[in-house]
């Protein structure tokens, strides 16, 4: 389809009462603007144009190369905002779709239908309308006796009779590019000092050309975010949609109302997600897992058949299959737990690889370590990885037994099959198959020589 998309995002969003631009407020964990950007990217291969103004730099920084930017220096209304995109798009033929950045629930299907409607329309524009009981804040769609749309009237300017109309302007339009820019320039300044984009409908009608109105059946889709109350309402709607889709894809959640899954997360079938659990920032969870309650997983990869109870996993962790952890564990960036690793309560792991079968049952800290297979880490073990200046590595080879409360003063290496006694403070490397005890730890015996 020969289509370019303009996203209006220059408004101040005064009603958010915020120093953050409205379109950067998070909805299900992602900035509002991401939703219209994602839809635009699915609709057209052309890079969308975002009209920015208020806090433009902040918006540009978040959007990056996912759009082109047009600057609206002064926010003089939606018609004026669209005109700011002219210099970027005036050579563009075909159709130009205009959506607002504060309408994250508009679906791809609806906008596709809008574009198809305009592709068949001999007139210069098609628009979305909807019916809703609570019309507050929306422009009213006025139809003539022939039932055809002939104007949109903004609430501030509507007569009592017009205010009683319940067909509302959604705020998404698709234009014939050859007509648009000239049409826009004919908009008059309103009594509120703004150029209303909605006035193009009246202009098209006065040109004697028809306007197509496509009705959206689900009013939720047309929800505009103007306040933080709207933001919370949209979040509830979106969360419910996301959770429904996952349940239909084979994921159980006993309480969807308290299960928070961001849009770009992946979850395998037969996984169960218990209440108060957040899956964020592209987290990927395998099949047959039990996650939560009270768990946060961000941008990490969880294998199949893992159990994670009341724990926090930051971005950048990897869990292979059959890992069990919690309650109250914290995995930080670079934590990599091999198959069948078991972490009990109060374990923290950062930038460390724990090979298959490692067991760490009780309150330990492992940082900057490489730990071999089937190592047992006793309660209270700490890798003392920081000497005040730099982070130092700890290496523990296969089949080592670390006694309770061992301090591993890095850099340090514990050889295969070695043991440390309870309370040992290990300041030097330990030979394989050797037992060390005490403070600082010294050799007690070498098991394979029997001394
Ligand atoms: C607009 C429509 C209204 C419709 C409603 C649907 C107009 C005049 N009115 O009203 O008919 O029912 O949306 O939600 O279009 N913006 C700019 N520059 C500006 C002003 C606004 O970029 O100078 C952007 C805003 O950032 C926002 C969008 O345009 O993304 C809509 O502006 P907003 O002020 O929210 O319009 P509404 O009052 O909601
Ligand atoms: Ca709005």
CSV table of C-alpha atoms and ligand atoms in Angstrom, one decimal:
chain,number,residue,atom,x,y,z
A,1,UNK,CA,0.0,0.0,0.0
A,2,UNK,CA,1.3,3.4,-0.9
A,3,UNK,CA,1.0,4.9,2.5
A,4,UNK,CA,2.9,7.3,4.9
A,5,UNK,CA,2.1,7.7,8.5
A,6,UNK,CA,2.2,10.8,10.6
A,7,UNK,CA,2.1,10.5,14.4
A,8,UNK,CA,1.1,13.7,16.2
A,9,UNK,CA,3.1,14.1,19.5
A,10,UNK,CA,3.9,17.7,19.9
A,11,UNK,CA,1.3,18.6,22.5
A,12,UNK,CA,2.3,19.4,26.0
A,13,UNK,CA,0.0,16.9,27.7
A,14,UNK,CA,-0.8,19.5,30.4
A,15,UNK,CA,-3.4,17.2,32.0
A,16,UNK,CA,-0.8,14.7,33.0
A,17,UNK,CA,0.7,17.2,35.4
A,18,UNK,CA,4.2,15.9,34.7
A,19,UNK,CA,7.7,17.0,33.8
A,20,UNK,CA,7.9,13.9,31.5
A,21,UNK,CA,6.3,14.4,28.1
A,22,UNK,CA,3.0,12.6,27.9
A,23,UNK,CA,4.0,10.2,25.1
A,24,UNK,CA,6.9,8.9,27.2
A,25,UNK,CA,4.8,7.9,30.1
A,26,UNK,CA,4.9,4.1,30.4
A,27,UNK,CA,2.0,1.9,29.5
A,28,UNK,CA,2.6,-1.8,30.4
A,29,UNK,CA,6.2,-0.9,30.8
A,30,UNK,CA,6.7,0.8,27.4
A,31,UNK,CA,6.5,4.5,26.5
A,32,UNK,CA,3.2,5.4,25.0
A,33,UNK,CA,4.8,6.4,21.7
A,34,UNK,CA,6.0,2.9,21.2
A,35,UNK,CA,2.5,1.6,20.5
A,36,UNK,CA,1.7,3.9,17.6
A,37,UNK,CA,5.3,3.4,16.3
A,38,UNK,CA,4.8,-0.4,16.3
A,39,UNK,CA,1.5,-0.2,14.5
A,40,UNK,CA,2.9,2.2,12.0
A,41,UNK,CA,5.9,-0.1,11.3
A,42,UNK,CA,3.4,-3.0,10.6
A,43,UNK,CA,1.3,-0.8,8.3
A,44,UNK,CA,3.8,0.7,6.1
A,45,UNK,CA,7.5,0.2,5.1
A,46,UNK,CA,8.0,3.9,5.0
A,47,UNK,CA,9.5,5.4,8.2
A,48,UNK,CA,6.7,7.2,10.0
A,49,UNK,CA,7.0,11.0,10.7
A,50,UNK,CA,6.5,12.1,14.3
A,51,UNK,CA,5.5,15.7,14.9
A,52,UNK,CA,7.4,16.7,18.0
A,53,UNK,CA,7.4,20.0,19.9
A,54,UNK,CA,7.1,20.0,23.6
A,55,UNK,CA,10.2,18.3,25.1
A,56,UNK,CA,11.1,17.3,21.5
A,57,UNK,CA,14.7,16.2,22.4
A,58,UNK,CA,13.5,13.8,25.1
A,59,UNK,CA,11.1,12.2,22.7
A,60,UNK,CA,13.7,12.0,19.9
A,61,UNK,CA,16.1,10.3,22.2
A,62,UNK,CA,13.6,7.6,23.1
A,63,UNK,CA,12.4,7.0,19.6
A,64,UNK,CA,15.8,7.1,17.9
A,65,UNK,CA,15.9,5.9,14.3
A,66,UNK,CA,12.4,4.4,14.4
A,67,UNK,CA,11.0,7.6,12.9
A,68,UNK,CA,11.7,10.8,11.1
A,69,UNK,CA,10.9,14.0,13.0
A,70,UNK,CA,9.0,17.2,12.1
A,71,UNK,CA,9.2,20.1,14.5
A,72,UNK,CA,6.2,22.1,15.5
A,73,UNK,CA,7.7,25.0,17.3
A,74,UNK,CA,4.5,26.4,18.8
A,75,UNK,CA,1.6,24.1,19.6
A,76,UNK,CA,-1.2,25.8,17.7
A,77,UNK,CA,-3.4,22.8,17.3
A,78,UNK,CA,-3.6,19.5,15.5
A,79,UNK,CA,-4.1,21.0,12.0
A,80,UNK,CA,-1.0,23.2,12.5
A,81,UNK,CA,0.9,20.1,13.8
A,82,UNK,CA,0.2,18.1,10.7
A,83,UNK,CA,1.3,21.0,8.5
A,84,UNK,CA,4.7,20.7,10.2
A,85,UNK,CA,5.2,17.4,8.4
A,86,UNK,CA,4.6,18.9,4.9
A,87,UNK,CA,8.3,19.6,4.1
A,88,UNK,CA,9.1,15.9,4.7
A,89,UNK,CA,6.1,14.5,2.9
A,90,UNK,CA,5.1,16.9,0.1
A,91,UNK,CA,6.7,14.8,-2.6
A,92,UNK,CA,4.9,11.7,-1.3
A,93,UNK,CA,2.0,10.5,-3.5
A,94,UNK,CA,-0.6,8.0,-2.4
A,95,UNK,CA,-2.1,8.2,1.1
A,96,UNK,CA,-1.1,9.8,4.3
A,97,UNK,CA,-2.5,8.4,7.6
A,98,UNK,CA,-2.6,10.6,10.7
A,99,UNK,CA,-2.9,9.2,14.2
A,100,UNK,CA,-2.2,10.7,17.6
A,101,UNK,CA,0.5,9.4,19.8
A,102,UNK,CA,-1.9,9.3,22.8
A,103,UNK,CA,-4.1,6.5,21.4
A,104,UNK,CA,-2.2,3.3,22.1
A,105,UNK,CA,-5.1,0.9,21.9
A,106,UNK,CA,-6.0,1.5,18.3
A,107,UNK,CA,-5.4,-1.8,16.6
A,108,UNK,CA,-3.5,-2.6,13.5
A,109,UNK,CA,-6.6,-4.3,12.0
A,110,UNK,CA,-8.7,-1.1,12.5
A,111,UNK,CA,-6.1,1.2,10.9
A,112,UNK,CA,-5.6,-1.3,8.0
A,113,UNK,CA,-9.3,-1.1,7.4
A,114,UNK,CA,-9.2,2.7,7.5
A,115,UNK,CA,-6.4,2.6,4.8
A,116,UNK,CA,-8.4,0.2,2.7
A,117,UNK,CA,-11.5,2.4,3.0
A,118,UNK,CA,-9.5,5.4,1.8
A,119,UNK,CA,-7.9,3.4,-1.0
A,120,UNK,CA,-11.5,2.8,-2.4
A,121,UNK,CA,-12.7,6.3,-1.7
A,122,UNK,CA,-12.9,8.8,-4.5
A,123,UNK,CA,-12.9,11.6,-2.0
A,124,UNK,CA,-9.9,13.0,-0.2
A,125,UNK,CA,-10.3,11.6,3.3
A,126,UNK,CA,-11.6,8.7,5.5
A,127,UNK,CA,-11.9,8.9,9.2
A,128,UNK,CA,-12.7,6.7,12.2
A,129,UNK,CA,-15.7,7.3,14.4
A,130,UNK,CA,-17.3,5.5,17.3
A,131,UNK,CA,-20.4,5.5,19.5
A,132,UNK,CA,-19.9,6.0,23.2
A,133,UNK,CA,-22.2,7.0,26.0
A,134,UNK,CA,-19.5,9.2,27.7
A,135,UNK,CA,-18.7,11.7,25.0
A,136,UNK,CA,-16.7,14.1,27.1
A,137,UNK,CA,-13.7,15.6,25.4
A,138,UNK,CA,-14.3,14.2,22.0
A,139,UNK,CA,-15.2,16.0,18.8
A,140,UNK,CA,-18.8,15.3,17.7
A,141,UNK,CA,-19.4,13.8,14.2
A,142,UNK,CA,-22.2,15.7,12.5
A,143,UNK,CA,-24.2,14.0,9.8
A,144,UNK,CA,-26.6,15.6,7.3
A,145,UNK,CA,-30.1,14.4,6.4
A,146,UNK,CA,-28.5,12.1,3.8
A,147,UNK,CA,-26.6,10.5,6.8
A,148,UNK,CA,-23.3,11.6,5.3
A,149,UNK,CA,-20.7,13.2,7.5
A,150,UNK,CA,-20.5,16.9,6.9
A,151,UNK,CA,-18.5,18.2,9.9
A,152,UNK,CA,-16.7,17.5,13.1
A,153,UNK,CA,-17.4,20.0,15.9
A,154,UNK,CA,-15.1,20.3,18.8
A,155,UNK,CA,-16.7,20.1,22.2
A,156,UNK,CA,-15.7,23.7,23.1
A,157,UNK,CA,-17.6,25.0,20.1
A,158,UNK,CA,-20.6,22.7,20.0
A,159,UNK,CA,-24.2,23.8,20.4
A,160,UNK,CA,-26.2,21.9,23.0
A,161,UNK,CA,-27.9,20.0,20.2
A,162,UNK,CA,-24.5,19.0,18.8
A,163,UNK,CA,-23.2,18.1,22.3
A,164,UNK,CA,-26.1,15.5,22.5
A,165,UNK,CA,-24.6,13.6,19.5
A,166,UNK,CA,-22.9,10.4,20.6
A,167,UNK,CA,-21.0,9.6,17.4
A,168,UNK,CA,-17.5,10.8,18.2
A,169,UNK,CA,-14.3,11.6,16.3
A,170,UNK,CA,-11.7,9.0,17.1
A,171,UNK,CA,-8.9,11.2,15.8
A,172,UNK,CA,-7.4,8.9,13.1
A,173,UNK,CA,-7.6,9.9,9.5
A,174,UNK,CA,-6.4,8.7,6.1
A,175,UNK,CA,-5.9,11.4,3.4
A,176,UNK,CA,-5.3,11.5,-0.3
A,177,UNK,CA,-1.8,13.0,-0.3
A,178,UNK,CA,-2.5,15.2,-3.3
A,179,UNK,CA,-5.4,17.0,-1.6
A,180,UNK,CA,-4.1,17.1,2.0
A,181,UNK,CA,-1.6,20.0,2.1
A,182,UNK,CA,-3.7,22.4,0.2
A,183,UNK,CA,-6.8,21.4,2.3
A,184,UNK,CA,-4.8,22.0,5.6
A,185,UNK,CA,-3.8,25.5,4.6
A,186,UNK,CA,-7.4,26.5,4.3
A,187,UNK,CA,-8.1,25.8,8.0
A,188,UNK,CA,-9.1,29.0,9.8
A,189,UNK,CA,-7.9,29.8,13.3
A,190,UNK,CA,-10.6,28.8,15.8
A,191,UNK,CA,-11.9,31.1,18.6
A,192,UNK,CA,-9.6,29.1,20.9
A,193,UNK,CA,-6.5,30.2,19.0
A,194,UNK,CA,-5.9,26.8,17.4
A,195,UNK,CA,-5.9,25.3,13.9
A,196,UNK,CA,-8.2,22.3,14.3
A,197,UNK,CA,-7.3,19.4,12.0
A,198,UNK,CA,-11.0,18.3,12.3
A,199,UNK,CA,-12.0,21.4,10.2
A,200,UNK,CA,-10.6,19.6,7.1
A,201,UNK,CA,-13.9,17.6,7.1
A,202,UNK,CA,-15.9,20.7,6.5
A,203,UNK,CA,-13.4,21.9,3.9
A,204,UNK,CA,-13.7,18.7,2.0
A,205,UNK,CA,-17.4,18.9,2.0
A,206,UNK,CA,-17.4,22.5,0.8
A,207,UNK,CA,-15.1,21.2,-2.1
A,208,UNK,CA,-18.1,19.0,-2.9
A,209,UNK,CA,-16.2,15.7,-2.2
A,210,UNK,CA,-17.3,13.0,0.1
A,211,UNK,CA,-15.8,12.0,3.5
A,212,UNK,CA,-15.9,8.3,4.4
A,213,UNK,CA,-16.5,7.5,8.0
A,214,UNK,CA,-15.6,4.1,9.3
A,215,UNK,CA,-17.1,3.1,12.7
A,216,UNK,CA,-15.0,1.4,15.3
A,217,UNK,CA,-17.1,-1.2,17.2
A,218,UNK,CA,-14.9,-1.4,20.3
A,219,UNK,CA,-14.9,2.0,22.0
A,220,UNK,CA,-11.9,0.9,24.1
A,221,UNK,CA,-9.7,1.1,21.0
A,222,UNK,CA,-10.4,4.8,20.7
A,223,UNK,CA,-9.3,5.7,24.2
A,224,UNK,CA,-7.1,8.7,24.3
A,225,UNK,CA,-4.7,9.2,27.1
A,226,UNK,CA,-5.1,12.7,28.5
A,227,UNK,CA,-4.7,12.1,32.3
A,228,UNK,CA,-3.0,9.5,34.5
A,229,UNK,CA,-6.5,8.1,35.2
A,230,UNK,CA,-6.8,7.3,31.5
A,231,UNK,CA,-3.3,5.8,31.6
A,232,UNK,CA,-4.4,3.4,34.4
A,233,UNK,CA,-7.6,2.5,32.5
A,234,UNK,CA,-5.7,1.8,29.3
A,235,UNK,CA,-3.2,-0.3,31.3
A,236,UNK,CA,-6.0,-2.4,32.7
A,237,UNK,CA,-7.5,-3.0,29.2
A,238,UNK,CA,-4.2,-3.7,27.6
A,239,UNK,CA,-3.1,-6.0,30.4
A,240,UNK,CA,-6.3,-8.0,30.2
A,241,UNK,CA,-5.8,-8.4,26.4
A,242,UNK,CA,-2.2,-9.5,26.8
A,243,UNK,CA,-3.2,-12.0,29.5
A,244,UNK,CA,-6.1,-13.4,27.6
A,245,UNK,CA,-3.9,-14.0,24.6
A,246,UNK,CA,-1.3,-15.9,26.8
A,247,UNK,CA,-4.0,-18.0,28.4
A,248,UNK,CA,-5.3,-19.0,25.0
A,249,UNK,CA,-1.7,-19.9,24.1
A,250,UNK,CA,-1.5,-22.3,26.9
A,251,UNK,CA,-0.2,-20.3,29.9
A,252,UNK,CA,-2.1,-20.5,33.2
A,253,UNK,CA,-2.6,-17.6,35.5
A,254,UNK,CA,-4.8,-18.1,38.5
A,255,UNK,CA,-5.2,-14.3,38.9
A,256,UNK,CA,-4.8,-12.4,35.6
A,257,UNK,CA,-5.7,-9.1,37.4
A,258,UNK,CA,-2.4,-9.2,39.3
A,259,UNK,CA,-0.2,-10.7,36.6
A,260,UNK,CA,1.8,-8.1,34.7
A,261,UNK,CA,3.2,-9.1,31.3
A,262,UNK,CA,4.7,-6.5,29.0
A,263,UNK,CA,4.0,-6.7,25.2
A,264,UNK,CA,7.2,-8.2,23.9
A,265,UNK,CA,7.6,-11.0,26.4
A,266,UNK,CA,7.6,-14.7,25.4
A,267,UNK,CA,6.2,-17.6,27.4
A,268,UNK,CA,6.0,-21.3,26.7
A,269,UNK,CA,3.0,-23.5,27.1
A,270,UNK,CA,2.1,-25.2,30.4
A,271,UNK,CA,3.8,-22.5,32.3
A,272,UNK,CA,1.9,-21.1,35.3
A,273,UNK,CA,2.3,-17.6,36.5
A,274,UNK,CA,1.2,-16.8,40.0
A,275,UNK,CA,-0.1,-13.5,41.3
A,276,UNK,CA,2.0,-10.4,41.7
A,277,UNK,CA,4.4,-11.4,39.1
A,278,UNK,CA,5.9,-9.0,36.5
A,279,UNK,CA,7.5,-10.2,33.2
A,280,UNK,CA,9.2,-7.2,31.7
A,281,UNK,CA,11.5,-5.9,29.0
A,282,UNK,CA,11.4,-8.9,26.6
A,283,UNK,CA,11.7,-11.6,29.3
A,284,UNK,CA,11.6,-15.1,27.8
A,285,UNK,CA,10.2,-18.0,29.8
A,286,UNK,CA,10.2,-21.6,28.6
A,287,UNK,CA,7.6,-24.3,28.9
A,288,UNK,CA,6.3,-26.0,32.0
A,289,UNK,CA,7.7,-23.4,34.4
A,290,UNK,CA,6.2,-22.2,37.7
A,291,UNK,CA,6.8,-18.5,38.1
A,292,UNK,CA,5.8,-16.5,41.2
A,293,UNK,CA,4.0,-15.5,43.3
A,294,UNK,CA,5.7,-12.1,43.9
A,295,UNK,CA,8.4,-12.4,41.2
A,296,UNK,CA,9.9,-9.9,38.8
A,297,UNK,CA,11.7,-11.1,35.7
A,298,UNK,CA,13.2,-8.5,33.3
A,299,UNK,CA,14.9,-9.1,30.0
A,300,UNK,CA,16.3,-12.6,30.9
A,301,UNK,CA,16.0,-16.0,29.4
A,302,UNK,CA,14.4,-18.8,31.5
A,303,UNK,CA,14.6,-22.4,30.2
A,304,UNK,CA,12.0,-25.1,30.5
A,305,UNK,CA,10.6,-26.6,33.8
A,306,UNK,CA,12.1,-23.9,36.0
A,307,UNK,CA,10.6,-22.9,39.4
A,308,UNK,CA,11.1,-19.4,40.5
A,309,UNK,CA,9.4,-18.3,43.7
A,310,UNK,CA,9.3,-14.8,45.2
A,311,UNK,CA,12.5,-13.7,43.4
A,312,UNK,CA,13.9,-10.8,41.3
A,313,UNK,CA,15.8,-11.5,38.1
A,314,UNK,CA,17.3,-8.4,36.5
A,315,UNK,CA,18.0,-8.0,32.8
A,316,UNK,CA,20.7,-10.2,31.3
A,317,UNK,CA,20.4,-13.5,33.3
A,318,UNK,CA,20.1,-16.9,31.7
A,319,UNK,CA,18.6,-20.0,33.4
A,320,UNK,CA,18.9,-23.3,31.7
A,321,UNK,CA,16.3,-26.0,32.1
A,322,UNK,CA,15.1,-27.4,35.5
A,323,UNK,CA,16.5,-24.6,37.6
A,324,UNK,CA,14.8,-24.1,41.0
A,325,UNK,CA,15.2,-20.9,42.9
A,326,UNK,CA,13.7,-18.9,45.8
A,327,UNK,CA,12.2,-17.7,47.8
A,328,UNK,CA,13.9,-14.4,47.9
A,329,UNK,CA,16.7,-14.7,45.4
A,330,UNK,CA,18.2,-12.0,43.3
A,331,UNK,CA,19.9,-12.7,40.0
A,332,UNK,CA,21.7,-9.7,38.5
A,333,UNK,CA,23.1,-9.1,35.1
A,334,UNK,CA,25.4,-11.9,33.8
A,335,UNK,CA,24.1,-14.6,36.1
A,336,UNK,CA,24.0,-17.9,34.2
A,337,UNK,CA,22.6,-20.9,36.0
A,338,UNK,CA,23.2,-24.3,34.3
A,339,UNK,CA,20.8,-27.1,34.1
A,340,UNK,CA,19.3,-28.2,37.4
A,341,UNK,CA,20.9,-25.6,39.5
A,342,UNK,CA,19.2,-25.1,42.9
A,343,UNK,CA,19.2,-21.8,44.8
A,344,UNK,CA,17.4,-21.8,48.0
A,345,UNK,CA,16.5,-18.7,50.0
A,346,UNK,CA,18.3,-15.4,49.9
A,347,UNK,CA,20.9,-16.1,47.2
A,348,UNK,CA,22.4,-13.4,45.1
A,349,UNK,CA,24.3,-14.1,41.9
A,350,UNK,CA,25.9,-11.6,39.6
A,351,UNK,CA,28.1,-12.0,36.5
A,352,UNK,CA,28.8,-15.7,37.3
A,353,UNK,CA,28.3,-19.0,35.7
A,354,UNK,CA,27.1,-21.9,37.9
A,355,UNK,CA,27.4,-25.1,36.0
A,356,UNK,CA,24.9,-27.9,36.0
A,357,UNK,CA,23.9,-29.3,39.4
A,358,UNK,CA,25.3,-26.6,41.6
A,359,UNK,CA,23.5,-26.3,44.9
A,360,UNK,CA,23.4,-23.2,47.0
A,361,UNK,CA,20.7,-23.6,49.6
A,362,UNK,CA,20.9,-20.6,51.9
A,363,UNK,CA,21.9,-16.9,51.9
A,364,UNK,CA,25.0,-16.6,49.8
A,365,UNK,CA,26.6,-14.0,47.5
A,366,UNK,CA,28.3,-15.2,44.3
A,367,UNK,CA,29.8,-12.4,42.1
A,368,UNK,CA,32.3,-12.6,39.2
A,369,UNK,CA,32.7,-16.4,39.7
A,370,UNK,CA,32.9,-19.5,37.5
A,371,UNK,CA,31.6,-22.5,39.3
A,372,UNK,CA,32.0,-26.1,38.0
A,373,UNK,CA,29.5,-28.9,38.1
A,374,UNK,CA,27.9,-30.4,41.2
A,375,UNK,CA,29.5,-27.9,43.5
A,376,UNK,CA,27.9,-27.5,46.9
A,377,UNK,CA,27.9,-24.0,48.3
A,378,UNK,CA,27.3,-23.9,52.1
A,379,UNK,CA,25.1,-21.5,53.9
A,380,UNK,CA,26.5,-17.9,54.1
A,381,UNK,CA,29.2,-18.3,51.6
A,382,UNK,CA,30.5,-15.0,50.1
A,383,UNK,CA,32.8,-14.4,47.1
A,384,UNK,CA,34.6,-11.3,48.4
A,385,UNK,CA,35.0,-10.0,44.8
A,386,UNK,CA,35.6,-6.3,45.5
A,387,UNK,CA,38.9,-5.1,47.0
A,388,UNK,CA,37.8,-1.5,47.1
A,389,UNK,CA,39.2,-0.8,43.6
A,390,UNK,CA,38.4,-3.6,41.3
A,391,UNK,CA,36.2,-6.7,40.9
A,392,UNK,CA,38.2,-9.9,41.1
A,393,UNK,CA,37.3,-13.4,39.8
A,394,UNK,CA,36.7,-16.6,41.8
A,395,UNK,CA,37.0,-20.0,40.1
A,396,UNK,CA,35.6,-23.1,41.7
A,397,UNK,CA,36.2,-26.3,39.8
A,398,UNK,CA,33.9,-29.4,39.6
A,399,UNK,CA,32.7,-31.3,42.7
A,400,UNK,CA,34.0,-28.8,45.3
A,401,UNK,CA,32.4,-28.6,48.7
A,402,UNK,CA,32.3,-25.1,50.2
A,403,UNK,CA,31.7,-25.2,53.9
A,404,UNK,CA,29.2,-22.9,55.6
A,405,UNK,CA,30.2,-19.3,56.0
A,406,UNK,CA,33.3,-19.6,53.8
A,407,UNK,CA,34.8,-16.2,52.6
A,408,UNK,CA,36.4,-16.6,49.2
A,409,UNK,CA,38.8,-13.7,48.9
A,410,UNK,CA,39.2,-13.1,45.2
A,411,UNK,CA,41.1,-13.5,43.0
A,412,UNK,CA,41.1,-17.1,44.2
A,413,UNK,CA,40.8,-20.6,42.7
A,414,UNK,CA,39.5,-23.7,44.4
A,415,UNK,CA,40.7,-26.9,42.6
A,416,UNK,CA,38.5,-29.9,41.7
A,417,UNK,CA,37.2,-31.9,44.5
A,418,UNK,CA,38.6,-29.6,47.2
A,419,UNK,CA,36.8,-28.7,50.5
A,420,UNK,CA,36.7,-25.7,52.8
A,421,UNK,CA,35.8,-25.9,56.4
A,422,UNK,CA,33.0,-23.9,58.1
A,423,UNK,CA,34.1,-20.3,58.6
A,424,UNK,CA,37.2,-20.6,56.4
A,425,UNK,CA,38.6,-17.4,55.0
A,426,UNK,CA,40.3,-18.5,51.8
A,427,UNK,CA,43.0,-16.0,50.7
A,428,UNK,CA,45.1,-18.3,48.5
A,429,UNK,CA,44.4,-20.8,45.7
A,430,UNK,CA,43.4,-24.3,47.0
A,431,UNK,CA,44.9,-27.4,45.3
A,432,UNK,CA,42.5,-30.1,43.9
A,433,UNK,CA,41.3,-32.6,46.4
A,434,UNK,CA,42.6,-30.6,49.4
A,435,UNK,CA,40.7,-29.5,52.5
A,436,UNK,CA,41.5,-26.1,53.9
A,437,UNK,CA,40.2,-24.7,57.2
A,438,UNK,CA,40.6,-21.6,59.4
A,439,UNK,CA,41.4,-17.9,59.2
A,440,UNK,CA,43.3,-17.5,56.9
A,441,UNK,CA,42.5,-20.9,55.5
A,442,UNK,CA,45.4,-23.4,55.5
A,443,UNK,CA,45.7,-27.0,54.3
A,444,UNK,CA,44.4,-29.6,56.6
A,445,UNK,CA,44.9,-32.7,54.4
A,446,UNK,CA,45.1,-33.7,50.8
A,447,UNK,CA,42.3,-36.3,50.5
A,448,UNK,CA,43.9,-38.4,47.7
A,449,UNK,CA,47.2,-38.8,49.6
A,450,UNK,CA,45.6,-39.5,52.9
A,451,UNK,CA,47.8,-37.1,54.9
B,1,LIG,C1,-8.6,15.6,19.3
B,1,LIG,C2,-9.6,16.0,18.2
B,1,LIG,C3,-11.0,15.5,18.7
B,1,LIG,C4,-11.0,14.0,18.9
B,1,LIG,C5,-9.9,13.7,20.0
B,1,LIG,C6,-9.8,12.2,20.1
B,1,LIG,C7,-8.8,18.0,17.2
B,1,LIG,C8,-9.0,19.5,17.1
B,1,LIG,N1,-9.6,17.4,18.1
B,1,LIG,O1,-8.9,16.3,20.5
B,1,LIG,O2,-12.0,15.8,17.7
B,1,LIG,O3,-12.3,13.6,19.4
B,1,LIG,O4,-8.6,14.2,19.5
B,1,LIG,O5,-8.9,11.8,21.1
B,1,LIG,O6,-8.0,17.4,16.5
B,1,LIG,N2,-1.0,17.8,19.1
B,1,LIG,C9,0.1,18.4,18.5
B,1,LIG,N3,0.3,19.7,18.3
B,1,LIG,C10,-0.7,20.5,18.8
B,1,LIG,C11,-1.9,20.0,19.4
B,1,LIG,C12,-1.9,18.6,19.6
B,1,LIG,O7,1.1,17.6,18.1
B,1,LIG,O8,-0.6,21.8,18.6
B,1,LIG,C13,-1.0,16.3,19.3
B,1,LIG,C14,-1.1,15.9,20.7
B,1,LIG,O9,0.3,15.7,21.2
B,1,LIG,C15,-1.9,14.6,20.6
B,1,LIG,C16,-2.8,14.8,19.4
B,1,LIG,O10,-2.2,15.9,18.7
B,1,LIG,O11,-1.1,13.5,20.4
B,1,LIG,C17,-4.2,15.2,19.9
B,1,LIG,O12,-4.2,16.4,20.6
B,1,LIG,P1,-5.1,16.6,21.9
B,1,LIG,O13,-4.9,18.0,22.4
B,1,LIG,O14,-5.0,15.5,22.8
B,1,LIG,O15,-6.6,16.7,21.1
B,1,LIG,P2,-8.0,16.3,21.8
B,1,LIG,O16,-8.4,17.5,22.6
B,1,LIG,O17,-7.9,15.0,22.5
B,2,LIG,CA1,-6.2,13.5,23.2
